[in-house]
mmCIF file of C-alpha atoms in Angstrom:
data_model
loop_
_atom_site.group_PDB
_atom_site.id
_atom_site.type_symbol
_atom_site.label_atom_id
_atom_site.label_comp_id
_atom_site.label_asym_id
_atom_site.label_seq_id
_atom_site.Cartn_x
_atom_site.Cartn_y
_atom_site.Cartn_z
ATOM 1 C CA UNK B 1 -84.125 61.882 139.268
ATOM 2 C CA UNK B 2 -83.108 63.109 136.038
ATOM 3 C CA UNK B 3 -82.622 61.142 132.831
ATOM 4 C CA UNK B 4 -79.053 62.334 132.987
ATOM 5 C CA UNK B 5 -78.738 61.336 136.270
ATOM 6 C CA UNK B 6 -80.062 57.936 135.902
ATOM 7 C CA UNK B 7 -77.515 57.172 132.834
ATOM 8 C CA UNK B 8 -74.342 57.967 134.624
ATOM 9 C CA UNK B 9 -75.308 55.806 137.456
ATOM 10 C CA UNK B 10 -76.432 52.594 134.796
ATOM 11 C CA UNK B 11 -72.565 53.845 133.407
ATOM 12 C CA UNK B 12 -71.078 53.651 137.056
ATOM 13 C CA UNK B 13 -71.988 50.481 137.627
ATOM 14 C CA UNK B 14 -70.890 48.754 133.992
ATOM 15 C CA UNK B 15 -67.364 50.002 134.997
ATOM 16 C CA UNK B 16 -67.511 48.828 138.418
ATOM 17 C CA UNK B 17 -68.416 45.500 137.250
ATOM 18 C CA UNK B 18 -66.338 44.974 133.697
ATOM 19 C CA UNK B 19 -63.217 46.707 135.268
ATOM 20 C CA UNK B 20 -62.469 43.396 137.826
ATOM 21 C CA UNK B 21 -63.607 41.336 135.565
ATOM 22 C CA UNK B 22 -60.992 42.077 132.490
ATOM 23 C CA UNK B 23 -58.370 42.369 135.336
ATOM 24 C CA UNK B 24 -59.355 38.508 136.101
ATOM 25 C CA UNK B 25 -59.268 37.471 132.345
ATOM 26 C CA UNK B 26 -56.257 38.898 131.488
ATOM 27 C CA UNK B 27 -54.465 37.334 134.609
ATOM 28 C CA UNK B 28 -55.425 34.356 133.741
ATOM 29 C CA UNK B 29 -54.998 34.079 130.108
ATOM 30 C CA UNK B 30 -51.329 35.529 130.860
ATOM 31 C CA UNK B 31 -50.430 32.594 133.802
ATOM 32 C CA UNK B 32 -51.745 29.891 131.552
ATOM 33 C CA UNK B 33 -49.909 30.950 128.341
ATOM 34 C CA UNK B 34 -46.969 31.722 129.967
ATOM 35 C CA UNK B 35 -46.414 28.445 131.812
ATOM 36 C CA UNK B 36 -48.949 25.937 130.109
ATOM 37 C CA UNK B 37 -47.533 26.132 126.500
ATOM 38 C CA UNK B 38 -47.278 22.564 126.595
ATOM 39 C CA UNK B 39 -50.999 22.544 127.524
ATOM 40 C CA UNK B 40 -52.567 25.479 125.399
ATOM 41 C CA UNK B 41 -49.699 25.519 122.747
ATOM 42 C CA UNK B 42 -49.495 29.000 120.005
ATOM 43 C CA UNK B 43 -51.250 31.514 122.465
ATOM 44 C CA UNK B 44 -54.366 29.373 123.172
ATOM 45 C CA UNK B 45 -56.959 29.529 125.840
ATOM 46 C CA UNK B 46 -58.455 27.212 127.908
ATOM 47 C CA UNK B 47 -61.926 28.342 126.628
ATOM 48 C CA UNK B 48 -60.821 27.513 122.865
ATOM 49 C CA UNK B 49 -59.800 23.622 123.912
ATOM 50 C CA UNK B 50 -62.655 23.210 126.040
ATOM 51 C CA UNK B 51 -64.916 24.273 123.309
ATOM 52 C CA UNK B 52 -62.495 22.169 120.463
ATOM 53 C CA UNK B 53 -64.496 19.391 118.693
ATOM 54 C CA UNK B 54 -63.414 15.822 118.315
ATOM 55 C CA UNK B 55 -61.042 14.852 115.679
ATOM 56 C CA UNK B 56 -62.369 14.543 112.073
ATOM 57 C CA UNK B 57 -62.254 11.233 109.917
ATOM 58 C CA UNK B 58 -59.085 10.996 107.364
ATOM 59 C CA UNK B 59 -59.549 12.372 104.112
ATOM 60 C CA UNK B 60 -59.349 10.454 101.369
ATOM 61 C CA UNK B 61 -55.959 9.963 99.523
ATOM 62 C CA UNK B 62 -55.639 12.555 97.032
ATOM 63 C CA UNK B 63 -54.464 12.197 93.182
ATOM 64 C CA UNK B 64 -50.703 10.764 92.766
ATOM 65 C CA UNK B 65 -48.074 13.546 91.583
ATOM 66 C CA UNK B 66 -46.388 13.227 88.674
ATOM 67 C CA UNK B 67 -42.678 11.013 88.972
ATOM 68 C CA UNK B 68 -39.855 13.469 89.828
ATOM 69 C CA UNK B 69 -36.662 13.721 87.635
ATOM 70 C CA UNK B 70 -33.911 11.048 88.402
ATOM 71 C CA UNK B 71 -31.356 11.809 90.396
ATOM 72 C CA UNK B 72 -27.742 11.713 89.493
ATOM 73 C CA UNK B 73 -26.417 8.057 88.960
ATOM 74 C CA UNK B 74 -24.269 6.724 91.962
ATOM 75 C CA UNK B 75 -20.941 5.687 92.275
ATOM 76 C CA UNK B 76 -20.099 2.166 91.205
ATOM 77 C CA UNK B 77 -20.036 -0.450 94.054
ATOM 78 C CA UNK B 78 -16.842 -2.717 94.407
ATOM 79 C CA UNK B 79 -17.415 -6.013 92.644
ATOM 80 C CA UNK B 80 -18.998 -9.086 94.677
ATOM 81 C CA UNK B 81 -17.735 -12.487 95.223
ATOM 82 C CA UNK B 82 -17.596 -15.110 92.478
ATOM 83 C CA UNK B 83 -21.009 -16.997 92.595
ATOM 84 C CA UNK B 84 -20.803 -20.496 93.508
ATOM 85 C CA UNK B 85 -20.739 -22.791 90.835
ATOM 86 C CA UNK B 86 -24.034 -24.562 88.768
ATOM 87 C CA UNK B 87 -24.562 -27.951 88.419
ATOM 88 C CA UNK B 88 -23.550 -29.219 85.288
ATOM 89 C CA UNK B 89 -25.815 -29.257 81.773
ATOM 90 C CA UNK B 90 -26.658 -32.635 80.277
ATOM 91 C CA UNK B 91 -24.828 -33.834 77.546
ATOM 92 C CA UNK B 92 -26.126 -32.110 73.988
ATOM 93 C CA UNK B 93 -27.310 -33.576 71.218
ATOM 94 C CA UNK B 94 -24.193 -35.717 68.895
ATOM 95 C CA UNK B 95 -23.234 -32.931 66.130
ATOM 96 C CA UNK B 96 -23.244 -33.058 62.637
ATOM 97 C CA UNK B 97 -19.845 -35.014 61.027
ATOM 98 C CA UNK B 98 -17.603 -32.797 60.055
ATOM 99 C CA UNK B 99 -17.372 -32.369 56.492
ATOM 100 C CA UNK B 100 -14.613 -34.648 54.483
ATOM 101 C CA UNK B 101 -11.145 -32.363 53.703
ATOM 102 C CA UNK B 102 -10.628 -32.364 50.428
ATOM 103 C CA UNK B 103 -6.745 -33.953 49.254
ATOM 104 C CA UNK B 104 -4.963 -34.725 45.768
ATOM 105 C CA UNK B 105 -1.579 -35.234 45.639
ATOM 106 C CA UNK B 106 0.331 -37.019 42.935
ATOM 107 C CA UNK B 107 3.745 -38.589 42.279
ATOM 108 C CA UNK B 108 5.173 -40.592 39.103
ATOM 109 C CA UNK B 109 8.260 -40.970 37.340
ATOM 110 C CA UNK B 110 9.486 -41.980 33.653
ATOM 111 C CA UNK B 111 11.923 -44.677 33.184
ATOM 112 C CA UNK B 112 12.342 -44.767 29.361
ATOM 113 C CA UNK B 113 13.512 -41.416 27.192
ATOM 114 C CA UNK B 114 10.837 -39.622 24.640
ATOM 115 C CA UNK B 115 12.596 -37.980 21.073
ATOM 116 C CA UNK B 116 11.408 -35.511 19.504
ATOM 117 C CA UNK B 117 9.525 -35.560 15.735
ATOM 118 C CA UNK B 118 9.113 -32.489 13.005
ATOM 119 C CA UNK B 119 5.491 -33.534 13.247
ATOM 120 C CA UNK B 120 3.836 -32.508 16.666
ATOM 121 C CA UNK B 121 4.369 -31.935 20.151
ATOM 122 C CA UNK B 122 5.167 -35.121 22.365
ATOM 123 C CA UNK B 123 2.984 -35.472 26.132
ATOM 124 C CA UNK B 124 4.809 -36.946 28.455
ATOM 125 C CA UNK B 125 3.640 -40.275 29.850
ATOM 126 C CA UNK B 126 4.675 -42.210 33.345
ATOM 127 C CA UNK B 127 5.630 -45.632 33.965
ATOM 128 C CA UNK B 128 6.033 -45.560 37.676
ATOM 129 C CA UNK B 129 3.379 -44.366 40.576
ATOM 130 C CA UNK B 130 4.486 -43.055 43.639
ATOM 131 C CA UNK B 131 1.368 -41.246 44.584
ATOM 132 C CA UNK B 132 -2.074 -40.976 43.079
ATOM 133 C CA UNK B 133 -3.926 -39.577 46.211
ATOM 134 C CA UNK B 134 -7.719 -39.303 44.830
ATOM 135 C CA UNK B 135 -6.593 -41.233 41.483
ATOM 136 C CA UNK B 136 -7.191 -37.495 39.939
ATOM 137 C CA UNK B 137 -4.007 -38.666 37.852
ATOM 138 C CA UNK B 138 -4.568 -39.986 34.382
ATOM 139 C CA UNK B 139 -1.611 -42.533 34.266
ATOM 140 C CA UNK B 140 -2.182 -43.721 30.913
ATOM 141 C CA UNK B 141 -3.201 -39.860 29.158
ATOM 142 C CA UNK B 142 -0.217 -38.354 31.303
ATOM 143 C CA UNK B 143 -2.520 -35.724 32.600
ATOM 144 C CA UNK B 144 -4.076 -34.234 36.557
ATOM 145 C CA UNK B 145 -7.421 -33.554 36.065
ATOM 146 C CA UNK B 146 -9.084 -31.228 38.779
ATOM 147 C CA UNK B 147 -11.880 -32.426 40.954
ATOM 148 C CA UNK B 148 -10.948 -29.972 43.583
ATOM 149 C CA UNK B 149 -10.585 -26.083 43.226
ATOM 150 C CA UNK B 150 -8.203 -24.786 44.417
ATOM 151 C CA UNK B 151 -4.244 -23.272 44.331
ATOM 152 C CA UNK B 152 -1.871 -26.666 43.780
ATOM 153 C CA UNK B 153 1.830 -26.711 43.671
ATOM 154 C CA UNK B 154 3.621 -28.886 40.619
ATOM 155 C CA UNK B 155 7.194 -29.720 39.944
ATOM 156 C CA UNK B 156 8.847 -31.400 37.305
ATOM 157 C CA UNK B 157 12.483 -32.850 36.833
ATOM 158 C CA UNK B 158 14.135 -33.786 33.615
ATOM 159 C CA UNK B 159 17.415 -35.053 32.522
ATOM 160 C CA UNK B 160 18.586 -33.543 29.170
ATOM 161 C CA UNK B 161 19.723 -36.238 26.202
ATOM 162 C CA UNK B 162 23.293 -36.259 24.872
ATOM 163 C CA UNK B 163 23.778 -33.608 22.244
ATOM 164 C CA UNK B 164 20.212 -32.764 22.104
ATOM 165 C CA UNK B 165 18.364 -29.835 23.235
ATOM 166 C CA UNK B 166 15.977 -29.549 26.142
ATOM 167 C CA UNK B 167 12.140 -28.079 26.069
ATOM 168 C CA UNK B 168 9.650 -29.257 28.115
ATOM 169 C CA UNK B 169 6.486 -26.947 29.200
ATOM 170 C CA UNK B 170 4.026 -27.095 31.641
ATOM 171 C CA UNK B 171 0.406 -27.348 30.137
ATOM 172 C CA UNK B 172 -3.106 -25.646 31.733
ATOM 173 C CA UNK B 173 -5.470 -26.926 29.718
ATOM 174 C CA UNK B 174 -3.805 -26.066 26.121
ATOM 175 C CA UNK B 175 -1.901 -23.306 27.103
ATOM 176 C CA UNK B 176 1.915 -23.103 27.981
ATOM 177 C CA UNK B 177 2.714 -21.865 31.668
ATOM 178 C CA UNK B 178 6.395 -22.212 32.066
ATOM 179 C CA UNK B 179 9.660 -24.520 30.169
ATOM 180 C CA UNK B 180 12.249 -26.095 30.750
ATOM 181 C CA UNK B 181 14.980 -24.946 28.250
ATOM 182 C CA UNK B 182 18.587 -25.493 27.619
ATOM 183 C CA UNK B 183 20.813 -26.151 24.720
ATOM 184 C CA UNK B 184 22.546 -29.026 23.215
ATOM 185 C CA UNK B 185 25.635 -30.505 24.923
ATOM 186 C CA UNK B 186 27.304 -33.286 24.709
ATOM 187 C CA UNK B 187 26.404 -34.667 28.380
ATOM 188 C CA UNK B 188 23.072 -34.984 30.091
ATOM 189 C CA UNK B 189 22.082 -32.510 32.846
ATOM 190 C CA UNK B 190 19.234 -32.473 35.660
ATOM 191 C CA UNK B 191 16.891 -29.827 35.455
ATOM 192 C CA UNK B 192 13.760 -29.038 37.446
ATOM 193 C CA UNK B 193 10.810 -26.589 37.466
ATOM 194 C CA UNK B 194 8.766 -25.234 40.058
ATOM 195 C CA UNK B 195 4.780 -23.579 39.991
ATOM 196 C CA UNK B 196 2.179 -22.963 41.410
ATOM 197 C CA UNK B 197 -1.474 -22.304 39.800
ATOM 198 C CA UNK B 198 -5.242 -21.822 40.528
ATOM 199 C CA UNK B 199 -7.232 -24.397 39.037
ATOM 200 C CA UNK B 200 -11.056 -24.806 38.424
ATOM 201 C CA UNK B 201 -12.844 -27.975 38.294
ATOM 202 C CA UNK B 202 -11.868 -30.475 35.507
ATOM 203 C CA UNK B 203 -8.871 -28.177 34.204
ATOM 204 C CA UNK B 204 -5.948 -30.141 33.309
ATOM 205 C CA UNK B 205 -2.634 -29.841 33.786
ATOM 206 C CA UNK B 206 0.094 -32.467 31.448
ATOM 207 C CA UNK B 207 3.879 -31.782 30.737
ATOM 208 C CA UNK B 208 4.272 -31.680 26.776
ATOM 209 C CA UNK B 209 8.289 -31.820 24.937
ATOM 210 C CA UNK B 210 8.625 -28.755 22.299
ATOM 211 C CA UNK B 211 8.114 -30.038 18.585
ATOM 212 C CA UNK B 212 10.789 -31.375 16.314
ATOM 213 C CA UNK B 213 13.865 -33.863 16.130
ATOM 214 C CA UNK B 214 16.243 -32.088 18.100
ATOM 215 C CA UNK B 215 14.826 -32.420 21.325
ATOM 216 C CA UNK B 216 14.824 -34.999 23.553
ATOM 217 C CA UNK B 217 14.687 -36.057 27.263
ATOM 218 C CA UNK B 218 16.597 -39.168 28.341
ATOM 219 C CA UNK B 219 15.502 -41.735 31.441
ATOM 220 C CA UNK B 220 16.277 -44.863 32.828
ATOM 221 C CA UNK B 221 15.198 -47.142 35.520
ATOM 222 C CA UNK B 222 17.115 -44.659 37.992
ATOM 223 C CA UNK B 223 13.834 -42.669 37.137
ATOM 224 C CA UNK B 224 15.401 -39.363 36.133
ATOM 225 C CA UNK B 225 11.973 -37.737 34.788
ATOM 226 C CA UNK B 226 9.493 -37.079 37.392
ATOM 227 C CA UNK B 227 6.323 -35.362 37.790
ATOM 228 C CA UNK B 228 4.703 -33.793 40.965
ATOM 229 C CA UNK B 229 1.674 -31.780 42.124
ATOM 230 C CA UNK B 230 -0.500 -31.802 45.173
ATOM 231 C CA UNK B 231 -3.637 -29.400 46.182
ATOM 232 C CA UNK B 232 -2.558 -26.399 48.571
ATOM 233 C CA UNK B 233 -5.462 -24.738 49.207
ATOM 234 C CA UNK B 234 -8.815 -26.030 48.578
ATOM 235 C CA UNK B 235 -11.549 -22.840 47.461
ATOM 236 C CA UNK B 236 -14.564 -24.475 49.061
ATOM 237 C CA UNK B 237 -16.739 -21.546 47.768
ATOM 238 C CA UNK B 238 -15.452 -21.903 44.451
ATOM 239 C CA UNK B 239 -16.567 -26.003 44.548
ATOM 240 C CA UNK B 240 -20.032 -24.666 46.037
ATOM 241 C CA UNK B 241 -20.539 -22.697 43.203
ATOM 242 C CA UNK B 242 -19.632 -24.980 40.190
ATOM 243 C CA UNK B 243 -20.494 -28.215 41.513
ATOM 244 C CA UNK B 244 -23.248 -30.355 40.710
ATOM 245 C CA UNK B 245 -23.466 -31.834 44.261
ATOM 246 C CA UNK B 246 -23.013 -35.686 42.990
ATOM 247 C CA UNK B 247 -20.473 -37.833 45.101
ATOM 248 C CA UNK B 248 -17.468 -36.781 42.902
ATOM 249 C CA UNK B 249 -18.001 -33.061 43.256
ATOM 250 C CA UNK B 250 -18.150 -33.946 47.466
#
């Protein structure tokens, strides 16, 4: 037999044998992946699960990823119930006293009548005390001297003398603030005058009758002359400031 011969017979029989055999495989693959997806899921074969290897071990965790971007803030829930309510604290500590309110308020009158000289302006004086709240009133001098600063309120009421004429002023320290004026008549008139003035510690504050012989004030014991003043508001800062911090500045 030829070598020719020989090779198509060898070739014969491969077909005769691999020709049945991919009819089998292919039968069978397409029965088993056709109606065991379930089973042999994505096209498998039985030969690649029979030959699959036991599951690995987990991995370990890998590096954490950076924090996202916040989301949009929601909408605001409806408010909740009142909580119930605590127990009550203990009692605190007693405070501090509260610090003493300044007051000065004075009152007097003059019963007799004061004339006039070519020499030198007259002060007035009082006989009769009303009201010397915080004795700041100098009965015997005539004169309010400040212990408190602050914005006080002073009147004054005269009765004019027959045929004589009428000045009295109001004094801050030595100067004039406002009069009382009117001319000579023959019968006695009521007048009063009304202020109101910022004072500093220790100013003072007197009434004092114009110089010379015709004028004059007239009183009696119907206490027609009187003199009044009381502190309105007190200028705490003001005391602060300019006070030495003895007990009278308090």
């Amino acid at each position: 037999m030829s070598f020719g011969e020989t090779l198509v017979k060898i070739l014969y029989l491969i077909l005769i044998i691999e020709l049945p055999w991919r009819e089998l495989v292919s039968a069978s693959t397409r029965i088993c992946t056709h109606c065991c997806d379930e089973i042999y899921p994505a096209n498998g074969t039985p030969v690649y699960y029979m030959t699959k290897g036991p599951k690995g071990d987990t991995g370990a965790a890998g590096p954490r990823g950076p924090q996202g971007q916040s989301g949009p803030q929601g909408i605001k829930g409806p408010k909740g119930d009142p909580g119930l309510r605590g127990e009550q604290g203990e009692k605190g500590d007693r405070g501090e006293p509260a610090p003493l309110v300044p007051y000065s308020a004075f009152s007097l009158a003059r019963s007799k009548p004061l004339l006039g000289n070519e020499t030198t302006a007259l002060p007035l004086t009082f006989d009769k005390v009303f009201v010397n709240a915080g004795n700041q009133f100098d009965v015997e001098s005539g004169r309010f001297i400040c212990v408190h600063p602050g914005i006080y309120h002073f009147t004054y009421t005269v009765q004019s003398y027959l045929d004589k004429f009428l000045g009295i002023q109001l004094m801050k320290n030595n100067e004039p603030q406002v009069i009382l004026y009117a001319n000579a008549v023959p019968r006695r008139i009521m007048q009063s005058q009304t202020i109101m003035l910022p004072l500093l510690r220790s100013d003072i504050v007197w009434l004092r009758q114009a110089k010379g012989s015709r004028f004059a004030i007239y009183g009696n014991s119907d206490m027609q002359i009187t003199f009044n003043g009381f502190l309105l508001f007190h200028d705490r800062a003001t005391q602060r400031a300019d006070c030495d911090l003895d007990d009278d500045c308090l």
